[in-house]
Short mmCIF file of C-alpha atoms and ligand atoms in Angstrom, two decimals:
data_model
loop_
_atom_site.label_atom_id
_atom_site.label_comp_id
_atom_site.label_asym_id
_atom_site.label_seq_id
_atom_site.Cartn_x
_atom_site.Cartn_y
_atom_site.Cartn_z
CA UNK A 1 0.00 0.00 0.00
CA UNK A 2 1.68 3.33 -0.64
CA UNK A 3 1.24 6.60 0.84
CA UNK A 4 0.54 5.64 3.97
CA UNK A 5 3.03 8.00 5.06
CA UNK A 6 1.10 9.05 8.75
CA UNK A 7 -0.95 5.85 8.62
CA UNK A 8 1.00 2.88 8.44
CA UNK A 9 3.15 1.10 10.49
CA UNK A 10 6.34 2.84 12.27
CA UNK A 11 9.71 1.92 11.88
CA UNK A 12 9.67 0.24 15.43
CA UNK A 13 6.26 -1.57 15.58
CA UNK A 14 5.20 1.57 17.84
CA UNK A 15 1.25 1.56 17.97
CA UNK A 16 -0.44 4.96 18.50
CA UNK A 17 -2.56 5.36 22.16
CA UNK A 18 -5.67 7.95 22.13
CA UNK A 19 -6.26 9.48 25.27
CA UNK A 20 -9.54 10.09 25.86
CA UNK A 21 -11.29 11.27 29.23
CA UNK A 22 -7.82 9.04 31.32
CA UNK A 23 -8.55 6.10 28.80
CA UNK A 24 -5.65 4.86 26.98
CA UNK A 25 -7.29 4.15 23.74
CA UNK A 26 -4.78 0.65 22.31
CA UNK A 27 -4.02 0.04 25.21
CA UNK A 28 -7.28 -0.36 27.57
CA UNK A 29 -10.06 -2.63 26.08
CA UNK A 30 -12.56 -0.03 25.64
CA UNK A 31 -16.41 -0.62 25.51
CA UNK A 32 -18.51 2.25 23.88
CA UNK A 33 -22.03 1.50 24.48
CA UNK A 34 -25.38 3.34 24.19
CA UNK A 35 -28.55 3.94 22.08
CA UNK A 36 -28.34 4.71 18.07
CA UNK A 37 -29.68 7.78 18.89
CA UNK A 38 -30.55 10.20 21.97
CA UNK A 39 -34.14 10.40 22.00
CA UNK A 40 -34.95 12.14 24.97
CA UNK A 41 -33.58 13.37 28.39
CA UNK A 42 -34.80 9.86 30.28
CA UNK A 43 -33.91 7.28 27.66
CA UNK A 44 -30.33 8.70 27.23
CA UNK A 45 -29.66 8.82 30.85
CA UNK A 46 -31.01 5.79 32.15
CA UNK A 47 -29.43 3.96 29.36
CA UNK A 48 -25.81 5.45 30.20
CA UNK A 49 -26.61 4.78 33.97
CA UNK A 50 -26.62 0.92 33.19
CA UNK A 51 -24.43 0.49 30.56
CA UNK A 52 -22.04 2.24 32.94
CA UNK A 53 -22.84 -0.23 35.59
CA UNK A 54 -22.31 -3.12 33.44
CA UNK A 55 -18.84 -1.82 32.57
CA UNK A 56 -19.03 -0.03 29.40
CA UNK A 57 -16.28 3.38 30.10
CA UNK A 58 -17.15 5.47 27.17
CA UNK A 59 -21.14 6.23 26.04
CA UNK A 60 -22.42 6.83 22.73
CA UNK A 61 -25.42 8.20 20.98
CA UNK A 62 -26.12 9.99 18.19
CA UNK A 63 -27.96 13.85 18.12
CA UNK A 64 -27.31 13.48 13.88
CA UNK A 65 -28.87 10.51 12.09
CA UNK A 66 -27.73 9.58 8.73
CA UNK A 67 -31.02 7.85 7.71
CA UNK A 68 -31.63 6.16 4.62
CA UNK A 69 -35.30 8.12 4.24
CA UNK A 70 -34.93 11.52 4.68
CA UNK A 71 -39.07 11.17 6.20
CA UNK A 72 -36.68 8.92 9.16
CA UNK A 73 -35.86 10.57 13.03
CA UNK A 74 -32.68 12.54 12.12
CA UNK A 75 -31.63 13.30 15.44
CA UNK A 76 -32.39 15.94 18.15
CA UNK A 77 -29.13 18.19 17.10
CA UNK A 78 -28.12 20.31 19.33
CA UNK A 79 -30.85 19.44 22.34
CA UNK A 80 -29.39 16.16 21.31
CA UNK A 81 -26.04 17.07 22.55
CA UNK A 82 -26.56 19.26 25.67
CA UNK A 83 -28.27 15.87 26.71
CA UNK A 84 -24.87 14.33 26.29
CA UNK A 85 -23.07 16.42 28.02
CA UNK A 86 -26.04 15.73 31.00
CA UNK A 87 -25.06 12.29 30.73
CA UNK A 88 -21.83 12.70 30.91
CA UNK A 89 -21.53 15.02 33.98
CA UNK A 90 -23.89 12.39 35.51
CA UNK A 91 -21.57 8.89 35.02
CA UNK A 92 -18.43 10.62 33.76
CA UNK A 93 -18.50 8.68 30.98
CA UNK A 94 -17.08 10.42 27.29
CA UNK A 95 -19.13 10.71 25.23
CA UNK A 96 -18.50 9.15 21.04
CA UNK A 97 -21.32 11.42 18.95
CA UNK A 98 -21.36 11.26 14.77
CA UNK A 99 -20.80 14.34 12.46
CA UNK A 100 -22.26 14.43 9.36
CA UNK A 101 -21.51 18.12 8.37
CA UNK A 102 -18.29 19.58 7.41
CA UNK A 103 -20.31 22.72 8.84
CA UNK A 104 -20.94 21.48 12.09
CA UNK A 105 -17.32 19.78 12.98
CA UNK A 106 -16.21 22.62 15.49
CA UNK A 107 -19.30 23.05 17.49
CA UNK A 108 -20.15 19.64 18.01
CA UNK A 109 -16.60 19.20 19.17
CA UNK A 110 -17.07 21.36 21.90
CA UNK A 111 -19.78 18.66 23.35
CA UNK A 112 -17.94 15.48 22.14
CA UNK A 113 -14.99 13.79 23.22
CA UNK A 114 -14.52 11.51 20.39
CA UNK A 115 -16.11 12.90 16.98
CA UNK A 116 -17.64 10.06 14.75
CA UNK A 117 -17.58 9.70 10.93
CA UNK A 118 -19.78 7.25 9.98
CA UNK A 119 -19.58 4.28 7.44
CA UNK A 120 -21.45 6.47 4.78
CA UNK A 121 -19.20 9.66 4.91
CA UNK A 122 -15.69 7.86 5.41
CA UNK A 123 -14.53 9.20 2.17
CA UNK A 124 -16.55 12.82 2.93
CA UNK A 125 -13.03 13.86 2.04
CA UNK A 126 -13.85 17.57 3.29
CA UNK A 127 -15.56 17.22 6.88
CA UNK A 128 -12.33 14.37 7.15
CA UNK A 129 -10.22 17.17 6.30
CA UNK A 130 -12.19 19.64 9.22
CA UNK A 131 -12.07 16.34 11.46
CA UNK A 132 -8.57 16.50 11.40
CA UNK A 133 -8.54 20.32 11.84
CA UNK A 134 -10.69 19.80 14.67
CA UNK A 135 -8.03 18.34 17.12
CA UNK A 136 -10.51 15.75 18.41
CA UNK A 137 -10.51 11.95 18.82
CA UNK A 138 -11.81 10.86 15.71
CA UNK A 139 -13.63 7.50 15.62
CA UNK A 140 -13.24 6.73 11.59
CA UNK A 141 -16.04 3.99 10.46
CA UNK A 142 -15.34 1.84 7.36
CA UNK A 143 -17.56 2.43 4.75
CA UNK A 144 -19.57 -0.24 3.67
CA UNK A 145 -17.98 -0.72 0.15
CA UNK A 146 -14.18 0.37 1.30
CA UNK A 147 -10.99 -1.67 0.88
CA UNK A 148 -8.76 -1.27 3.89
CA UNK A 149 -6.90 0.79 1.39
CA UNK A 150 -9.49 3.22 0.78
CA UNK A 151 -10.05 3.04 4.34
CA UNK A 152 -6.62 3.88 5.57
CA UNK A 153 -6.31 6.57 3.33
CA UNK A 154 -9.11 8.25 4.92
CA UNK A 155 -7.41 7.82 8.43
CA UNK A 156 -4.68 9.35 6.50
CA UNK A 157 -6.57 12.91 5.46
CA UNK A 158 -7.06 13.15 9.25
CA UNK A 159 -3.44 12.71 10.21
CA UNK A 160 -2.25 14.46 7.28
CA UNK A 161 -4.27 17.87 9.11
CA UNK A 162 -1.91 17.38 12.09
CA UNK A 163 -4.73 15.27 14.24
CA UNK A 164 -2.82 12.18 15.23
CA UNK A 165 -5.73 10.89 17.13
CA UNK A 166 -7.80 8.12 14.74
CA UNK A 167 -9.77 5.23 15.91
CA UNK A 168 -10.63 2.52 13.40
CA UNK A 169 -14.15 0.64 13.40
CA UNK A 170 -15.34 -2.08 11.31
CA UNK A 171 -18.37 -1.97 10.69
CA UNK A 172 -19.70 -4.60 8.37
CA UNK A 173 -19.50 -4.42 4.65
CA UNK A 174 -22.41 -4.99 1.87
CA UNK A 175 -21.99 -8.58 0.33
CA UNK A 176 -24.28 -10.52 -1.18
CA UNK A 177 -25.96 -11.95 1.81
CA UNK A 178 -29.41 -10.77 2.95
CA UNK A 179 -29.83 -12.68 6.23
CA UNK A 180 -27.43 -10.20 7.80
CA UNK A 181 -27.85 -6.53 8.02
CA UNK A 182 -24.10 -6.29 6.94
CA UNK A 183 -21.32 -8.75 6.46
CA UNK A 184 -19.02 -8.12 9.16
CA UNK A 185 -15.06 -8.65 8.35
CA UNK A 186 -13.44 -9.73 11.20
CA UNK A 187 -10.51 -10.51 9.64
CA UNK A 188 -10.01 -6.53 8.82
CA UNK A 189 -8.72 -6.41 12.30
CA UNK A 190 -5.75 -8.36 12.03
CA UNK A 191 -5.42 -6.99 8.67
CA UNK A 192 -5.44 -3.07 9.82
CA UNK A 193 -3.45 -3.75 12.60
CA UNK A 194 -0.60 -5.16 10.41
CA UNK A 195 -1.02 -2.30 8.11
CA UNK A 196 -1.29 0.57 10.37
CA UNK A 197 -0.06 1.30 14.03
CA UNK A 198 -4.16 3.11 14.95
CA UNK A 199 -5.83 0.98 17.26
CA UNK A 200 -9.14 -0.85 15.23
CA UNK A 201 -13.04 -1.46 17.39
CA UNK A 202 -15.24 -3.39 16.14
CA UNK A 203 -19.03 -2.76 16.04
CA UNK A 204 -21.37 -5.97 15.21
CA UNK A 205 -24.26 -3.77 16.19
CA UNK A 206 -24.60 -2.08 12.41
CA UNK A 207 -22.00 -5.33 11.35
CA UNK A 208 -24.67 -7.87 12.08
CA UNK A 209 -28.27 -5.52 12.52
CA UNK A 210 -29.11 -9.38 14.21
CA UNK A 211 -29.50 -9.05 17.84
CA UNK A 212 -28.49 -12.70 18.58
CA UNK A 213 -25.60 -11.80 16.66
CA UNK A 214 -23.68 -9.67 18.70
CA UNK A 215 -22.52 -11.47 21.55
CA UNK A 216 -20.79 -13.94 19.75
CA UNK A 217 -19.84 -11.46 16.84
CA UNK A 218 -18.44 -9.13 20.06
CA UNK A 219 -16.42 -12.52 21.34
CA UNK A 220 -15.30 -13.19 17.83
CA UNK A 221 -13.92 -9.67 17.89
CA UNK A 222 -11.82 -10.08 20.95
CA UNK A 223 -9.98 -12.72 19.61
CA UNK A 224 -9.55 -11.02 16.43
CA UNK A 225 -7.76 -8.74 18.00
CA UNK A 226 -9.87 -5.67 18.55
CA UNK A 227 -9.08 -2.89 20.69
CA UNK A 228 -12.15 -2.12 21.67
CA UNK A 229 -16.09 -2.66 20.79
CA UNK A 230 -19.07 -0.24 20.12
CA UNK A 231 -22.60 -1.70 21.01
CA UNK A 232 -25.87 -0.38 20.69
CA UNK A 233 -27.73 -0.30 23.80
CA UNK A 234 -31.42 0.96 24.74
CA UNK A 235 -33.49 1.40 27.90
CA UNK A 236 -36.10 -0.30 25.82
CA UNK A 237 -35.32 -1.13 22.47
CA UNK A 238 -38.70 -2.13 21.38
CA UNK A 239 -39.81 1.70 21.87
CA UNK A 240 -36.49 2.94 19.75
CA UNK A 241 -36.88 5.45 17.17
CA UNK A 242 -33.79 3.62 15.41
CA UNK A 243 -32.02 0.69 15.14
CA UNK A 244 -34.50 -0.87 17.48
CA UNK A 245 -34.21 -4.41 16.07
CA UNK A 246 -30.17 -4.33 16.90
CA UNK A 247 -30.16 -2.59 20.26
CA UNK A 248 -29.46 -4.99 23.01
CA UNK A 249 -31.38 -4.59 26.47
CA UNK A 250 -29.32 -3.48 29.66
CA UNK A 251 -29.46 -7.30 30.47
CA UNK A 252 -27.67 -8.20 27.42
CA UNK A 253 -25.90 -6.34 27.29
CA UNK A 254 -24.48 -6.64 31.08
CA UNK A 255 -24.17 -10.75 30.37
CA UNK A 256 -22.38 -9.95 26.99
CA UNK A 257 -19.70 -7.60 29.18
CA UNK A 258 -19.57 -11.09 31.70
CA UNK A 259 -18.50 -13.06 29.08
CA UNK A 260 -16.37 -10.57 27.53
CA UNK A 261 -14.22 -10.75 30.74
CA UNK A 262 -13.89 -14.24 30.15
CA UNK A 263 -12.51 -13.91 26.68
CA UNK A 264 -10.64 -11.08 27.47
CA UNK A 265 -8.58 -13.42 30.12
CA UNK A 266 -8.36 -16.27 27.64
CA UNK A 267 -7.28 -14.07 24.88
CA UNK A 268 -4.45 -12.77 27.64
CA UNK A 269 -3.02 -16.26 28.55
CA UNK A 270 -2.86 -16.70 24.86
CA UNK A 271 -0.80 -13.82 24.10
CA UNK A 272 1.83 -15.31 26.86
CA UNK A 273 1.61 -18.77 25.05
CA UNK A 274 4.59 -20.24 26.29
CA UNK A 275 2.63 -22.65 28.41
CA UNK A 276 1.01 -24.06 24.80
C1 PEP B 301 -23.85 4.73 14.06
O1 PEP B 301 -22.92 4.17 14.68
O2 PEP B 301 -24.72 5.40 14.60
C2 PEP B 301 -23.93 4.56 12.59
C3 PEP B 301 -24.81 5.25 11.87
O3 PEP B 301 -23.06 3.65 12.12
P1 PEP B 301 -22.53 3.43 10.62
O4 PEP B 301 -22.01 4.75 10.16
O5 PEP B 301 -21.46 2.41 10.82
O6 PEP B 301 -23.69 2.94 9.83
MN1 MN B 302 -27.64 2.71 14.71
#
């Protein structure tokens, strides 16, 4: 792959840590869990209250909605945001919220801690550009027809405006398979992470749209490598004005985050193997 001047691997193997909120972002496991979108004041806040209790340490939710009908919920905006920013003075969790303006990058950096480009606007080559200008975490999605050479390159525009702060996230790809909301490429992970020194999460929420999907899909991901996972979680996902069928219910996910320990430990006494 050439070019990858700011994105691929240093000399030394070095991999890049974002700190976010006293997370070390590569080197913690990081869980980013909350609804598809805010909705209101009680459903964003009760929803960060348990997802924080079942051990998620960063909370996400999204005030702009790229929807596939423009007649869809797009989002609160900015009512959407100062609910964040509740939330987040209330668990201390960061918050991860998506940008889908160029327009909007600076202001809604001043209520997010990590700024999210979503799968459709990873090659929005201008708001990656203002991303990048921004200073802020960016968490980059892969878009659902990208190579990891397209996708890389994107990281790349970021770094290339002095922001060396990029988060990768697969996020499932179109194939030709139907039963699955997306086809989600696991073995991206390895693959980034041998191309590129930016630590790579994993989201089977959107990569599977199949809510008995994503606890094994979120296991999978662990030992794939992954640095991290986002989840889509709801007070009450039957009521949500998105996403519902994929949003997993504070039980689930609190048993998923159980078992993720589990793998998590397994995947530790694998990577000092010398007892194999
Ligand atoms: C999201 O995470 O809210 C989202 C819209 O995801 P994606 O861009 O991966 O579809
Ligand atoms: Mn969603």
């Amino acid at each position: 792959m050439k070019n990858l001047k700011l994105s691929g691997q240093k000399a030394g193997g070095e991999r890049t840590v974002v700190e976010v909120g006293g997370l070390r972002i590569g080197e913690d496991f990081v869980v980013i869990a909350g609804p598809c979108a805010v909705e209101t004041e009680d459903q964003l806040i009760r929803t960060a209250i348990a997802v924080k209790e079942a051990g998620a340490t960063m909370l996400r939710g999204g005030a702009f909605k790229p929807r596939t009908s423009p007649y869809a919920f797009q989002g609160l905006g900015l009512k959407g945001l100062k609910i964040l920013d509740k939330a987040r003075r209330e668990t201390g969790l960061p918050i991860v919220t998506e940008v889908i303006d160029t327009r909007d990058v600076s202001w809604v950096g001043e209520y997010a801690d990590v700024l999210q480009i979503g799968a459709r606007n990873m090659q929005n080559f201008s708001l990656l550009r203002e991303a990048g200008k921004s200073g802020r975490p960016i968490l980059l999605k892969r878009g659902m027809y990208s190579t990891l050479e397209e996708w890389l390159n994107c990281a790349e525009y970021i770094l290339a405006e002095g922001n060396p702060n990029v988060i990768l996230c697969e996020r499932g790809i179109r194939s030709f398979e139907t039963f699955t909301r997306n086809t989600l490429d696991l073995s991206i992970v390895p693959s980034a992470k041998s191309m590129s020194h930016l630590p790579v999460f994993v989201d089977p929420s959107h990569g599977t749209g199949v809510l008995g999907l994503i606890e094994p899909m979120s296991l999978a991901a662990v030992a794939s490598g992954a640095d991290g996972l986002e989840i889509e979680v709801h007070i009450d996902p039957s009521s949500a004005l998105s996403d519902k069928d994929q949003q997993l219910s504070p039980e689930a996910f609190s048993r998923l985050m159980r078992k993720l320990a589990v793998m998590r430990k397994t995947m530790a006494e694998l990577a000092g193997d010398s007892f194999l």
